[in-house]
Amino acid sequence: MNYLVGAFKPPCNIFISFTDGRSRKQVPLKKENGKTVMVALFQSQENIVGEVVIEPIHGKKVEHNGVKIELLGQIELYFDRGNFYDFTSLVRELDVPGELYERKTYPFEFSTVEMPYESYNGVNVRLRYILKVTISRNYVSNIVEYEDFVVRNYTPPPSINNSIKMEVGIEDCLHIEFEYSKSKYHLKDVIIGKIYFLLVRIKLKNMELEIRRRESTGSGPNTYVETETLAKFELMDGAPVRGESIPIRLFLSPYELTPTYRNINNKFSVKYYLNLVLVDEEDRRYFKQQEITMYRNLEAS
């Protein structure tokens, strides 16, 4: 039995490393098996440079039809699991057909790589970047090794960032104005605003502000929408009176947010909303939702 197991083991080990791996920032990445590993962080237009080491297992030779490394940007939709849509695909040939008897090192470089989309692990979709090394072989399966890395792209602060002013009401019962100081926030920002009670004829008992993330995948009849409530922040406990104002100050840094993603490669979108919730004494709930734009600021990352 041990002999059979050994027969299916690849005859070599493959190691992929980045030239600046020791100094480059590492970030956590959750794998398919649920484990979290630390991987290298890049942004679009960077050079991705490193080396591949192939080490035959002692006493074995590796016959091959060539060795190559690919840099792939892929989107996987979970309702179509196993099918990857490549939006970035670069390849470098590392070796011509031949035989390997001993450890061999292959340098590689991908220059100013266009990586327009950020890495993302969502409810129904995953966007990933990988390096993939393939040793091609005749009659037996190819030997393949992967190395994940993460891409984050930074956006300068918007030149125009208008405030949000809205009204919510129930005729002759409730009239509220609320205001947020801006409509676009970086990931470590603070939401500042105020709520004014102009008419209160409903017995309210509390009010809270929620941050919601809405992920849309697919298109047409195959569109899947998942909404997560990422944060709940109590603004008021008790009944307000007419003329009262409630301040809002909500720090975003404790929450795992991403930038807003709009129609990424025609496959998915991720949007964020502020949802104001009022609850009366009979536990009826009143909502007012407003979309906000999230972006990744270099200083805040």
Coordinates of C-alpha atoms in Angstrom, one line a residue:
M1 CA 0.0 0.0 0.0
N2 CA 2.8 2.4 0.9
Y3 CA 4.4 1.6 -2.5
L4 CA 1.1 2.6 -4.3
V5 CA 0.9 5.9 -2.4
G6 CA 4.6 6.6 -3.3
A7 CA 4.0 5.8 -6.9
F8 CA 1.6 8.8 -7.2
K9 CA 3.8 11.3 -5.5
P10 CA 5.4 13.8 -7.9
P11 CA 9.1 13.1 -8.5
C12 CA 10.1 16.6 -7.5
N13 CA 9.3 19.6 -5.3
I14 CA 8.6 23.0 -6.7
F15 CA 9.3 26.2 -4.7
I16 CA 8.1 29.7 -5.8
S17 CA 9.5 32.8 -4.2
F18 CA 9.6 36.6 -4.7
T19 CA 12.9 38.4 -4.9
D20 CA 11.7 41.0 -2.4
G21 CA 9.8 38.5 -0.3
R22 CA 11.5 39.3 3.0
S23 CA 10.9 43.0 2.7
R24 CA 7.5 43.1 0.9
K25 CA 4.4 43.6 3.0
Q26 CA 2.5 40.4 3.8
V27 CA -1.3 40.3 4.3
P28 CA -3.7 37.5 5.4
L29 CA -5.5 35.4 2.8
K30 CA -8.2 32.9 3.6
K31 CA -7.7 29.7 1.6
E32 CA -10.4 27.3 0.4
N33 CA -9.8 24.9 3.3
G34 CA -10.6 27.7 5.7
K35 CA -7.0 28.2 6.8
T36 CA -5.5 31.7 6.7
V37 CA -2.0 32.2 5.3
M38 CA 0.2 35.3 4.9
V39 CA 1.0 36.2 1.3
A40 CA 2.8 39.0 -0.6
L41 CA 0.9 42.2 -1.3
F42 CA 1.2 44.0 -4.7
Q43 CA -0.6 46.7 -6.6
S44 CA -1.2 47.3 -10.3
Q45 CA 1.8 48.2 -12.5
E46 CA 4.3 46.7 -10.2
N47 CA 7.1 44.3 -11.4
I48 CA 6.7 40.8 -10.1
V49 CA 10.1 39.2 -9.9
G50 CA 11.3 36.0 -8.3
E51 CA 12.6 32.5 -8.9
V52 CA 11.3 29.0 -9.2
V53 CA 13.3 26.1 -7.7
I54 CA 12.7 22.6 -8.9
E55 CA 14.3 19.9 -6.7
P56 CA 14.1 16.3 -7.9
I57 CA 13.4 13.9 -5.1
H58 CA 16.6 11.9 -4.3
G59 CA 17.3 9.2 -6.8
K60 CA 14.6 10.3 -9.3
K61 CA 14.9 12.1 -12.6
V62 CA 12.2 14.3 -14.0
E63 CA 11.6 13.9 -17.8
H64 CA 9.6 16.8 -19.1
N65 CA 8.3 18.6 -22.2
G66 CA 9.1 22.1 -20.8
V67 CA 8.6 24.2 -17.8
K68 CA 6.5 27.4 -17.7
I69 CA 5.2 30.0 -15.2
E70 CA 1.9 31.8 -15.6
L71 CA 0.6 34.9 -13.8
L72 CA -3.2 34.6 -13.7
G73 CA -5.9 36.9 -12.5
Q74 CA -9.1 34.8 -12.1
I75 CA -12.7 35.2 -11.1
E76 CA -14.6 32.2 -9.8
L77 CA -18.4 32.3 -9.2
Y78 CA -19.5 29.9 -6.6
F79 CA -22.6 28.8 -8.5
D80 CA -20.2 27.9 -11.3
R81 CA -17.5 26.5 -9.0
G82 CA -14.4 25.2 -10.7
N83 CA -14.7 27.4 -13.8
F84 CA -12.3 30.3 -13.6
Y85 CA -12.6 33.3 -15.8
D86 CA -9.1 34.7 -16.6
F87 CA -9.0 38.4 -17.0
T88 CA -5.2 38.5 -16.8
S89 CA -3.0 35.8 -18.3
L90 CA 0.8 36.1 -18.8
V91 CA 3.2 33.3 -19.4
R92 CA 7.0 32.9 -19.3
E93 CA 8.8 29.7 -20.6
L94 CA 11.4 28.6 -18.1
D95 CA 12.9 25.5 -19.7
V96 CA 12.9 23.6 -23.0
P97 CA 12.0 19.8 -23.0
G98 CA 14.6 17.7 -21.3
E99 CA 15.5 15.9 -18.0
L100 CA 16.2 17.2 -14.5
Y101 CA 18.6 15.2 -12.2
E102 CA 19.4 17.9 -9.7
R103 CA 18.1 21.1 -8.1
K104 CA 17.7 23.9 -10.7
T105 CA 16.7 27.5 -10.2
Y106 CA 14.8 29.6 -12.8
P107 CA 14.5 33.4 -12.4
F108 CA 11.3 35.0 -13.7
E109 CA 10.0 38.5 -14.2
F110 CA 6.7 40.0 -15.2
S111 CA 7.1 43.8 -15.8
T112 CA 4.6 46.5 -14.9
V113 CA 1.8 44.0 -14.7
E114 CA -1.7 45.4 -15.3
M115 CA -3.8 44.2 -12.4
P116 CA -6.9 46.4 -12.5
Y117 CA -9.0 44.6 -10.0
E118 CA -8.4 43.9 -6.3
S119 CA -8.3 40.5 -4.7
Y120 CA -11.7 39.7 -3.2
N121 CA -13.2 36.8 -1.2
G122 CA -16.9 37.2 -1.1
V123 CA -20.0 35.2 -0.3
N124 CA -20.6 34.0 -3.9
V125 CA -17.5 35.1 -5.8
R126 CA -13.7 35.0 -5.5
L127 CA -11.2 37.1 -7.4
R128 CA -7.6 35.9 -7.0
Y129 CA -4.2 36.3 -8.4
I130 CA -1.8 33.3 -8.6
L131 CA 1.6 32.3 -10.0
K132 CA 1.2 28.8 -11.6
V133 CA 4.3 26.7 -12.4
T134 CA 3.7 23.7 -14.8
I135 CA 6.1 20.9 -15.6
S136 CA 4.6 19.3 -18.8
R137 CA 5.0 15.6 -19.1
N138 CA 4.1 12.8 -21.6
Y139 CA 1.8 9.9 -20.6
V140 CA 1.6 11.1 -17.0
S141 CA -0.1 14.1 -15.4
N142 CA 1.7 17.4 -15.4
I143 CA 3.2 18.6 -12.1
V144 CA 1.7 21.9 -11.0
E145 CA 2.5 24.3 -8.1
Y146 CA 0.6 27.5 -7.2
E147 CA 1.6 30.6 -5.2
D148 CA -1.1 33.1 -4.2
F149 CA -0.6 36.8 -3.8
V150 CA -2.9 39.7 -3.1
V151 CA -3.5 42.9 -5.1
R152 CA -4.8 46.1 -3.5
N153 CA -5.1 49.3 -5.5
Y154 CA -5.2 52.8 -4.0
T155 CA -7.3 55.8 -5.0
P156 CA -6.6 59.5 -4.2
P157 CA -9.2 61.3 -2.2
P158 CA -12.1 62.4 -4.5
S159 CA -12.0 66.1 -5.6
I160 CA -15.8 66.3 -5.1
N161 CA -17.4 64.7 -2.1
N162 CA -20.9 66.0 -1.6
S163 CA -22.8 65.7 1.7
I164 CA -25.9 63.5 1.9
K165 CA -29.2 65.1 3.0
M166 CA -32.4 63.2 3.1
E167 CA -35.8 63.2 4.7
V168 CA -37.9 60.3 5.9
G169 CA -41.4 60.4 7.1
I170 CA -44.8 58.9 7.6
E171 CA -47.6 61.4 6.8
D172 CA -48.7 63.3 10.0
C173 CA -46.8 60.8 12.2
L174 CA -43.1 61.2 11.7
H175 CA -40.8 63.6 9.9
I176 CA -37.0 63.2 10.2
E177 CA -34.1 64.9 8.4
F178 CA -30.7 63.2 8.4
E179 CA -27.4 64.4 7.1
Y180 CA -24.0 62.8 6.5
S181 CA -21.0 65.0 6.0
K182 CA -19.9 63.3 2.8
S183 CA -20.9 60.5 0.4
K184 CA -17.4 58.9 -0.2
Y185 CA -15.3 57.3 2.6
H186 CA -11.9 55.6 2.8
L187 CA -11.7 52.3 4.6
K188 CA -10.5 53.9 7.9
D189 CA -12.7 57.0 7.8
V190 CA -15.3 58.3 10.2
I191 CA -19.0 58.7 9.3
I192 CA -20.1 62.0 10.8
G193 CA -23.6 63.3 10.6
K194 CA -26.7 64.4 12.4
I195 CA -30.4 63.5 12.6
Y196 CA -33.2 66.0 13.2
F197 CA -36.6 65.1 14.5
L198 CA -39.1 67.6 13.0
L199 CA -42.3 65.7 13.9
V200 CA -42.7 62.8 16.3
R201 CA -46.1 61.3 16.8
I202 CA -44.9 57.7 17.0
K203 CA -43.5 56.3 20.2
L204 CA -40.0 55.4 19.1
K205 CA -37.8 53.4 21.5
N206 CA -34.5 53.2 19.7
M207 CA -32.6 54.0 16.6
E208 CA -29.5 52.5 15.0
L209 CA -27.3 52.9 12.0
E210 CA -26.2 49.8 10.0
I211 CA -23.4 49.4 7.5
R212 CA -24.6 46.9 4.8
R213 CA -22.6 45.3 2.0
R214 CA -24.5 44.1 -1.1
E215 CA -22.7 41.6 -3.4
S216 CA -24.3 41.0 -6.8
T217 CA -23.0 38.2 -9.0
G218 CA -24.0 37.0 -12.4
S219 CA -26.4 38.7 -14.7
G220 CA -30.0 38.5 -15.9
P221 CA -32.0 35.6 -14.5
N222 CA -28.7 34.2 -13.0
T223 CA -28.2 37.2 -10.8
Y224 CA -27.5 36.4 -7.1
V225 CA -27.6 39.1 -4.5
E226 CA -26.3 38.7 -0.9
T227 CA -26.6 41.4 1.7
E228 CA -24.6 41.3 4.9
T229 CA -25.0 43.6 7.9
L230 CA -21.4 44.4 8.9
A231 CA -22.0 46.8 11.7
K232 CA -24.8 48.0 14.0
F233 CA -24.4 51.3 15.9
E234 CA -27.0 52.4 18.4
L235 CA -27.7 56.1 17.9
M236 CA -30.5 56.5 20.4
D237 CA -32.2 54.6 23.3
G238 CA -35.5 56.1 24.3
A239 CA -38.1 58.4 22.9
P240 CA -37.0 61.5 21.0
V241 CA -39.0 64.7 21.1
R242 CA -39.7 67.3 18.4
G243 CA -36.8 69.6 17.7
E244 CA -34.2 67.1 19.1
S245 CA -31.1 66.3 17.1
I246 CA -28.9 63.2 17.4
P247 CA -25.2 63.3 16.4
I248 CA -23.6 60.5 14.4
R249 CA -20.0 59.5 14.7
L250 CA -19.2 56.0 13.5
F251 CA -15.6 54.8 13.0
L252 CA -15.1 52.5 10.1
S253 CA -11.7 51.1 11.1
P254 CA -13.0 48.2 13.2
Y255 CA -14.8 46.6 10.3
E256 CA -13.6 44.5 7.4
L257 CA -14.5 46.7 4.5
T258 CA -13.5 46.7 0.9
P259 CA -13.7 49.4 -1.7
T260 CA -16.9 49.7 -3.8
Y261 CA -16.5 47.5 -6.8
R262 CA -18.7 48.3 -9.8
N263 CA -19.3 45.6 -12.5
I264 CA -15.9 43.9 -12.2
N265 CA -15.2 42.2 -15.5
N266 CA -19.0 42.0 -16.0
K267 CA -19.1 39.4 -13.3
F268 CA -19.9 41.0 -10.0
S269 CA -20.4 44.2 -8.0
V270 CA -20.0 45.1 -4.3
K271 CA -21.8 48.1 -2.9
Y272 CA -22.1 49.7 0.5
Y273 CA -25.1 51.3 2.2
L274 CA -25.9 53.2 5.4
N275 CA -29.2 51.9 6.7
L276 CA -31.0 54.0 9.3
V277 CA -33.4 51.8 11.4
L278 CA -36.1 53.2 13.8
V279 CA -38.0 50.9 16.1
D280 CA -41.3 51.9 17.8
E281 CA -42.7 50.5 21.0
E282 CA -44.7 47.9 19.1
D283 CA -41.4 46.7 17.5
R284 CA -42.3 48.0 14.1
R285 CA -39.2 48.9 12.1
Y286 CA -38.8 51.8 9.8
F287 CA -35.8 52.0 7.3
K288 CA -34.1 54.5 5.2
Q289 CA -31.1 53.3 3.1
Q290 CA -28.5 55.4 1.3
E291 CA -25.6 54.1 -0.8
I292 CA -22.1 55.4 0.0
T293 CA -18.9 54.9 -2.0
M294 CA -15.9 53.2 -0.3
Y295 CA -12.3 53.6 -1.6
R296 CA -8.9 52.5 -0.5
N297 CA -6.7 55.4 0.6
L298 CA -2.9 54.8 0.7
E299 CA -2.5 56.4 4.1
A300 CA -5.4 54.5 5.6
S301 CA -4.3 51.0 4.5

